[in-house]
PDB file of C-alpha atoms in Angstrom:
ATOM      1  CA  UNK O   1      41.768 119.813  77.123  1.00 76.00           C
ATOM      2  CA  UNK O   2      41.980 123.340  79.281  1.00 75.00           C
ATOM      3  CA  UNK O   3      43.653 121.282  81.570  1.00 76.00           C
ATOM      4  CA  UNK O   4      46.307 119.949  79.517  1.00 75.00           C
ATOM      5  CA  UNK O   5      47.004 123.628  78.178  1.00 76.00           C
ATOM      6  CA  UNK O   6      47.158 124.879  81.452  1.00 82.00           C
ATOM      7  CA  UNK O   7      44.109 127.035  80.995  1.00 84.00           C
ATOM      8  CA  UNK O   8      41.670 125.480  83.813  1.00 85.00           C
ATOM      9  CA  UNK O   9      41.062 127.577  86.420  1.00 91.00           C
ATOM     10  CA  UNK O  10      38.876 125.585  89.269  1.00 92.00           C
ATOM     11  CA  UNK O  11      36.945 128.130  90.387  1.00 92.00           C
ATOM     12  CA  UNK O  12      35.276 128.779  87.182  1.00 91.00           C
ATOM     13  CA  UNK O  13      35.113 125.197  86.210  1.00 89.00           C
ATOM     14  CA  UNK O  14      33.727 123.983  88.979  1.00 91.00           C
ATOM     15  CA  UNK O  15      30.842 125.790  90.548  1.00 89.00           C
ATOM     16  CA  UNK O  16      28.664 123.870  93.233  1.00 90.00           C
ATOM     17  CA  UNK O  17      25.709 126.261  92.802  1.00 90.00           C
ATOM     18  CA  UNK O  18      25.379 124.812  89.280  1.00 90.00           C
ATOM     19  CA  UNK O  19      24.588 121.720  87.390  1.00 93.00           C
ATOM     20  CA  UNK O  20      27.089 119.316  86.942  1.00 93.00           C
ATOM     21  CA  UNK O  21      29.345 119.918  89.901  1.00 94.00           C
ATOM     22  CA  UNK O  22      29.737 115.946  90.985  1.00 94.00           C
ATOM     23  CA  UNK O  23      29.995 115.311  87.035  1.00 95.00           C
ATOM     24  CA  UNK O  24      32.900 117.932  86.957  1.00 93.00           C
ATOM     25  CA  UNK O  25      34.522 117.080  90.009  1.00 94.00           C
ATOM     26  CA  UNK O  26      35.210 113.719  89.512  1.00 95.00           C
ATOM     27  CA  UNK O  27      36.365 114.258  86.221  1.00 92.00           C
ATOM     28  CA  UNK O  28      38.912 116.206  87.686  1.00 93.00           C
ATOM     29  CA  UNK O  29      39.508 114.136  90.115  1.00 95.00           C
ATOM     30  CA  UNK O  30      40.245 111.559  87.545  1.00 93.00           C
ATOM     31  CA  UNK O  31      42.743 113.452  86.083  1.00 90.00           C
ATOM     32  CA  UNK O  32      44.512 114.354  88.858  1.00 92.00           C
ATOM     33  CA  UNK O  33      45.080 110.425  89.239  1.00 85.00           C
ATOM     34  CA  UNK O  34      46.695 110.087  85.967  1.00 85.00           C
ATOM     35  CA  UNK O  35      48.477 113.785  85.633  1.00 87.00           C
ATOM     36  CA  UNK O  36      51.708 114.756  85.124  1.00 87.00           C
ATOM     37  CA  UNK O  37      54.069 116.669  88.114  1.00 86.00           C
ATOM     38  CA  UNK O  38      54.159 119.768  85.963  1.00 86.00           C
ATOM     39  CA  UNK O  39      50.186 120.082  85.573  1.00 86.00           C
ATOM     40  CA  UNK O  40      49.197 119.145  89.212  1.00 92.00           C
ATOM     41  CA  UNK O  41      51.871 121.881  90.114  1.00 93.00           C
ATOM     42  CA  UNK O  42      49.470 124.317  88.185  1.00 93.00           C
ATOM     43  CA  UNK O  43      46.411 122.686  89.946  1.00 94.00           C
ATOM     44  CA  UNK O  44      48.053 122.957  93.324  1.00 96.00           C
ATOM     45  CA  UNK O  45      49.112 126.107  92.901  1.00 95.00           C
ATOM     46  CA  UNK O  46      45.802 127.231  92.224  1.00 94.00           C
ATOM     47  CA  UNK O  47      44.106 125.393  94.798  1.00 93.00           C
ATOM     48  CA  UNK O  48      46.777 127.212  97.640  1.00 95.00           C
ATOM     49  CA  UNK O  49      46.292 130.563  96.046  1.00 95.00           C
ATOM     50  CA  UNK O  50      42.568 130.675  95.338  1.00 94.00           C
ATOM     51  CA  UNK O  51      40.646 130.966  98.984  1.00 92.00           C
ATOM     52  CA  UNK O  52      37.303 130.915  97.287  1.00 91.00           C
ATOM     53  CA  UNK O  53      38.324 126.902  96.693  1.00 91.00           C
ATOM     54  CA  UNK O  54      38.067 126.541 100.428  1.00 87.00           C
ATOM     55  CA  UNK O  55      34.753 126.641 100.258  1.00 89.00           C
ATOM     56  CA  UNK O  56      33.993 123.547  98.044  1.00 91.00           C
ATOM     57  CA  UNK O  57      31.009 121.859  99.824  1.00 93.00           C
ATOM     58  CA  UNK O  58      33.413 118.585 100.209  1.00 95.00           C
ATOM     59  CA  UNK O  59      37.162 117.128 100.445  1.00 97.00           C
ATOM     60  CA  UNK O  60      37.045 115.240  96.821  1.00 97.00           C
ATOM     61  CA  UNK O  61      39.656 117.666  95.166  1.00 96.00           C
ATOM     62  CA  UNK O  62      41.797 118.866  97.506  1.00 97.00           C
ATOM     63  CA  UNK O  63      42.470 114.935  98.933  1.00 98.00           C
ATOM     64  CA  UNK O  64      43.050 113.651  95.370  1.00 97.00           C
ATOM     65  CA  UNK O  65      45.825 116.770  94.912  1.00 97.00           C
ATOM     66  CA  UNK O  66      47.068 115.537  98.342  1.00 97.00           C
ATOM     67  CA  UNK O  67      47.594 112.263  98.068  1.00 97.00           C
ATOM     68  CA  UNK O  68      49.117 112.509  94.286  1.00 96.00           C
ATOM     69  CA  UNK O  69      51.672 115.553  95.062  1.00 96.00           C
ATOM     70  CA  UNK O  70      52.373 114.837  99.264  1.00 96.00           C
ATOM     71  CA  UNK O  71      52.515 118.756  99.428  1.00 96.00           C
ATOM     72  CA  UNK O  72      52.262 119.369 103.355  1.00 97.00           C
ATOM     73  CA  UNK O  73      50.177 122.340 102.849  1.00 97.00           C
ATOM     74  CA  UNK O  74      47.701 120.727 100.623  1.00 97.00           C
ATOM     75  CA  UNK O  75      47.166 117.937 103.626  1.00 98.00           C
ATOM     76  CA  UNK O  76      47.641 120.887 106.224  1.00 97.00           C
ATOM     77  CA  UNK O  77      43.950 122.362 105.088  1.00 96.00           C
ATOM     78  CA  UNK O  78      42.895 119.104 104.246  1.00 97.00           C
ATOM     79  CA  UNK O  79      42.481 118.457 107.987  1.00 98.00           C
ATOM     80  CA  UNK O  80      41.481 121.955 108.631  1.00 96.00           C
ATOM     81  CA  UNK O  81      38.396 121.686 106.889  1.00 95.00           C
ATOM     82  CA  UNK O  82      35.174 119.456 107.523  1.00 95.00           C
ATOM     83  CA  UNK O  83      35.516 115.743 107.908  1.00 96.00           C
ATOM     84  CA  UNK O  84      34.022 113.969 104.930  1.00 97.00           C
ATOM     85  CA  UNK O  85      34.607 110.341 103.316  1.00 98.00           C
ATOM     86  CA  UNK O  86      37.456 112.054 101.549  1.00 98.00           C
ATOM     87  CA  UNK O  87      38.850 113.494 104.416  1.00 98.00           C
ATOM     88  CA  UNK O  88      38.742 110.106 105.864  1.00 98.00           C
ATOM     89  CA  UNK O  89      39.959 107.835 102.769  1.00 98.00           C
ATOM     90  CA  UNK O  90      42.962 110.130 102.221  1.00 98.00           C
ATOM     91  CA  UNK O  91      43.706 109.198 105.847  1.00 98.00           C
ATOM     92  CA  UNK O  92      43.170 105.578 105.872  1.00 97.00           C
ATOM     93  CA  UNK O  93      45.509 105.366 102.234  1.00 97.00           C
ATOM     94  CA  UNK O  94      48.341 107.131 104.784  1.00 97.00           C
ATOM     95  CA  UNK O  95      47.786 103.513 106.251  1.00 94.00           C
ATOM     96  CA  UNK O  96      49.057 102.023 103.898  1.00 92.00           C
ATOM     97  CA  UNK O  97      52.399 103.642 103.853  1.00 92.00           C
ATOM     98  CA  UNK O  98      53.040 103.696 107.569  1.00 84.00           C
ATOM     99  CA  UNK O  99      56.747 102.895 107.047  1.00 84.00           C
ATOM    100  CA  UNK O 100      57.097 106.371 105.546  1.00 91.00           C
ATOM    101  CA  UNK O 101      57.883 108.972 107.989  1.00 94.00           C
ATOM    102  CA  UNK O 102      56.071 111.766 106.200  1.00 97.00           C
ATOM    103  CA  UNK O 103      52.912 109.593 106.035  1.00 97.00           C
ATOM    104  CA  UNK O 104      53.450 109.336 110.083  1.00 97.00           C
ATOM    105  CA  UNK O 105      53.959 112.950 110.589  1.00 97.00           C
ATOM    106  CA  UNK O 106      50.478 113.388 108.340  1.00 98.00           C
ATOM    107  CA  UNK O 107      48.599 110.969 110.435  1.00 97.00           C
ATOM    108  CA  UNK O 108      49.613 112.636 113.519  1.00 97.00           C
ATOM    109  CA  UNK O 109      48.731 116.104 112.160  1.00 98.00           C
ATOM    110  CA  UNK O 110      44.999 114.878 111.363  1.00 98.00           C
ATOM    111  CA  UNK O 111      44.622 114.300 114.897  1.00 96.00           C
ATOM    112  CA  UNK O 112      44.179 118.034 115.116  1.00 95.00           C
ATOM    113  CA  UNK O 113      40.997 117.716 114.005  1.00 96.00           C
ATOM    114  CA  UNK O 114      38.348 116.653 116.477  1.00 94.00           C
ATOM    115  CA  UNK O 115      36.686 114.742 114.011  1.00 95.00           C
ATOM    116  CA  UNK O 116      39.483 112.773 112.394  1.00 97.00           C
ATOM    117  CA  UNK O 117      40.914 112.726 115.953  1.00 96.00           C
ATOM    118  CA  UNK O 118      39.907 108.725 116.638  1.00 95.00           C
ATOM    119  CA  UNK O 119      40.447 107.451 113.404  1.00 97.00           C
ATOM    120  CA  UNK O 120      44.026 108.810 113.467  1.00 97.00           C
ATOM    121  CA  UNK O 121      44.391 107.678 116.877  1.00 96.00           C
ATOM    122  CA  UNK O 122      43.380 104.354 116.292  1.00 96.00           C
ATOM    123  CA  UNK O 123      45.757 103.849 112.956  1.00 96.00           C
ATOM    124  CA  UNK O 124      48.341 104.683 114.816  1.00 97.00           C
ATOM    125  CA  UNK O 125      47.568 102.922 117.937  1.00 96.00           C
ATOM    126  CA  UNK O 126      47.485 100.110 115.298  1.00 95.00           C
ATOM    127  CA  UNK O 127      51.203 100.122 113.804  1.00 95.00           C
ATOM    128  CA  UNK O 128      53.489  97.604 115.396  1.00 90.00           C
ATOM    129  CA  UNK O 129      56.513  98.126 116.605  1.00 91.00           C
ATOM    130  CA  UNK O 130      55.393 101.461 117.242  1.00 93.00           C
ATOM    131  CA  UNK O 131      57.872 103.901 115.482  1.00 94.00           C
ATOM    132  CA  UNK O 132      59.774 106.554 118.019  1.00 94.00           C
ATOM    133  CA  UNK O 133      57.891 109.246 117.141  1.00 96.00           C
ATOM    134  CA  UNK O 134      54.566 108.126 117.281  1.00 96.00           C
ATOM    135  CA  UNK O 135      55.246 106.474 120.476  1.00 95.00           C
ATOM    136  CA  UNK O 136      56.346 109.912 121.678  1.00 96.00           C
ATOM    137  CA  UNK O 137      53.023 111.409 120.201  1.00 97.00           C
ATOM    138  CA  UNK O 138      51.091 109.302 121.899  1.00 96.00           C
ATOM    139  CA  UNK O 139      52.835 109.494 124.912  1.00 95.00           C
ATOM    140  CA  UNK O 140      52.007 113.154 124.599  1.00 95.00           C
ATOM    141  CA  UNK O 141      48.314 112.933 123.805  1.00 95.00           C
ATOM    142  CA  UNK O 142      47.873 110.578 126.746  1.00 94.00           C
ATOM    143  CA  UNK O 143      48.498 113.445 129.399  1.00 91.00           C
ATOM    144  CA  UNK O 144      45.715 115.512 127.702  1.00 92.00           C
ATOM    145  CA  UNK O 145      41.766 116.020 128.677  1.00 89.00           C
ATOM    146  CA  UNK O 146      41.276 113.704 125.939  1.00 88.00           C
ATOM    147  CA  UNK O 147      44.026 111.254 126.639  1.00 93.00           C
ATOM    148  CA  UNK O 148      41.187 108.751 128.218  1.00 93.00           C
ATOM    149  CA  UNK O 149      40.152 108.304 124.664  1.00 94.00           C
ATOM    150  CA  UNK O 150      43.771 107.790 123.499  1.00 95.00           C
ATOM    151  CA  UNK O 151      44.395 105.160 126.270  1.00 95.00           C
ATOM    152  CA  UNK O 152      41.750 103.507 125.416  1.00 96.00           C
ATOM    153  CA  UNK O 153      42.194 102.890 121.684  1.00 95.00           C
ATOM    154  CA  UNK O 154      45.890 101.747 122.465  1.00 95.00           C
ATOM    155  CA  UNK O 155      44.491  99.126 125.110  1.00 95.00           C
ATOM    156  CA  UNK O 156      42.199  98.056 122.356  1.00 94.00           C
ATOM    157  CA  UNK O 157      45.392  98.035 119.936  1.00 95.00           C
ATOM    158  CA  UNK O 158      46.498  95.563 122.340  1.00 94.00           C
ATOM    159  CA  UNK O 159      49.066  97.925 123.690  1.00 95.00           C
ATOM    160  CA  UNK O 160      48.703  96.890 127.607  1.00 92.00           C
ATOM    161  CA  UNK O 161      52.373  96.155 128.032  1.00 92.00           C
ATOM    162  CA  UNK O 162      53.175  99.357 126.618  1.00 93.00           C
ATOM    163  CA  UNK O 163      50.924 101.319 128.454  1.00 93.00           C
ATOM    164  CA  UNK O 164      51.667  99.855 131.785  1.00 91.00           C
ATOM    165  CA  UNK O 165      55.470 100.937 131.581  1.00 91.00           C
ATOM    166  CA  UNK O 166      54.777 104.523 131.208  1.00 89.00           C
ATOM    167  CA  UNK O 167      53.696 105.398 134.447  1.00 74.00           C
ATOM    168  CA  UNK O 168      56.504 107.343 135.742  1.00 82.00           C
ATOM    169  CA  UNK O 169      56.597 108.872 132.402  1.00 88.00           C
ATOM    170  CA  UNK O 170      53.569 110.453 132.886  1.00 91.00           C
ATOM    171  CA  UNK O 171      52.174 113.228 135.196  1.00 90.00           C
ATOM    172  CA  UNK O 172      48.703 112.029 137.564  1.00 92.00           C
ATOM    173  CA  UNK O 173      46.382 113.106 134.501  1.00 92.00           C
ATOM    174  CA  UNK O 174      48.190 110.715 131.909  1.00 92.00           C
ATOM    175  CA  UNK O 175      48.780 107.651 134.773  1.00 92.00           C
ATOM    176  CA  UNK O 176      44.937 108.266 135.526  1.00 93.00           C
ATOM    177  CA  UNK O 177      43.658 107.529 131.803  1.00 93.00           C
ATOM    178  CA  UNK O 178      45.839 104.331 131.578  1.00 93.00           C
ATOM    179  CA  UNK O 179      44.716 103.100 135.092  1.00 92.00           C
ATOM    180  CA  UNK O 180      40.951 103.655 133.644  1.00 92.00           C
ATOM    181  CA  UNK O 181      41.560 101.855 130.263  1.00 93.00           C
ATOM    182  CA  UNK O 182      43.490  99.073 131.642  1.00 91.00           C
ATOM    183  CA  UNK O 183      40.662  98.338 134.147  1.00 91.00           C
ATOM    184  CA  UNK O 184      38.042  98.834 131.710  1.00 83.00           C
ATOM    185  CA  UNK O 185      39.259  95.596 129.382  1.00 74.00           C
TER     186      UNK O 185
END
């Protein structure tokens, strides 16, 4: 009811030092799934204004406001924060909307965080054809320290061919992780 009047303010809703935190976070999180623009506006608005909602102990609100309003800066601390299974299910349900360029440009951006870094990776190792842009990402992320790791997951993507034809693409770092993961299948 506070919600639908506009009169639900997180912070004081949903404390995780007292009882009832899960109960009241997933009933928010329910709502969000079924809510209308106007009201997750006023959620979002809190949630980007607020800084004491950073420090939820987990991912479950801030993913479900994600994924329902695709506001950048809602997925943008998303994968600043800790990895946690909703961290990781709001990047797998990107997946599922590959052909969408601002899904792409999401799944690219959680590869900023060390811990999402291989699952990200790995979906879009995964897409095929391989759309421009991530093909230029990855290109990119091959010539870093951890490009080995990149290399790898595209060989196991079955993305040999692909590899192989970017060696004069690449500088001696990037040509020496795809010589490694081709050799290693």
């Amino acid at each position: 009811m506070l919600l639908s009047y506009r009169q639900l303010v997180i912070a004081d809703w949903i404390k995780p030092s007292q009882p009832g935190y899960r109960q009241r976070r997933d009933a928010l999180v329910a709502m969000i799934d079924e809510y209308d623009s106007d009201g997750l506006a006023y959620l979002v608005e809190q949630y980007l204004t607020d800084p004491t909602l950073m420090w939820l102990p987990d991912n479950a609100i801030l993913a479900a406001l994600a994924q329902a309003t695709d506001r950048p800066a809602l997925y943008d601390r998303l994968w600043r924060r800790g990895t946690d299974q909703y961290s990781l299910n709001a990047l797998h349900a990107l997946r599922q909307r590959a052909n969408d360029g601002f899904a792409l440009q999401q799944m690219m951006a959680a590869a900023d965080n060390p811990s999402l870094r291989g699952p990200a990776i790995r979906q879009l190792a995964n897409l095929s054809p391989l759309p421009a842009p991530v093909a230029d990402f990855l290109m990119s992320q091959l010539s870093l320290r951890q490009g080995q790791q990149v290399a790898q997951l595209l060989v196991e993507a079955g993305k040999d061919e692909w590899l192989s034809g970017l060696g004069d693409e690449l500088g001696p770092l990037g040509r020496q992780h795809i010589a490694s993961a081709l050799s290693s299948r």
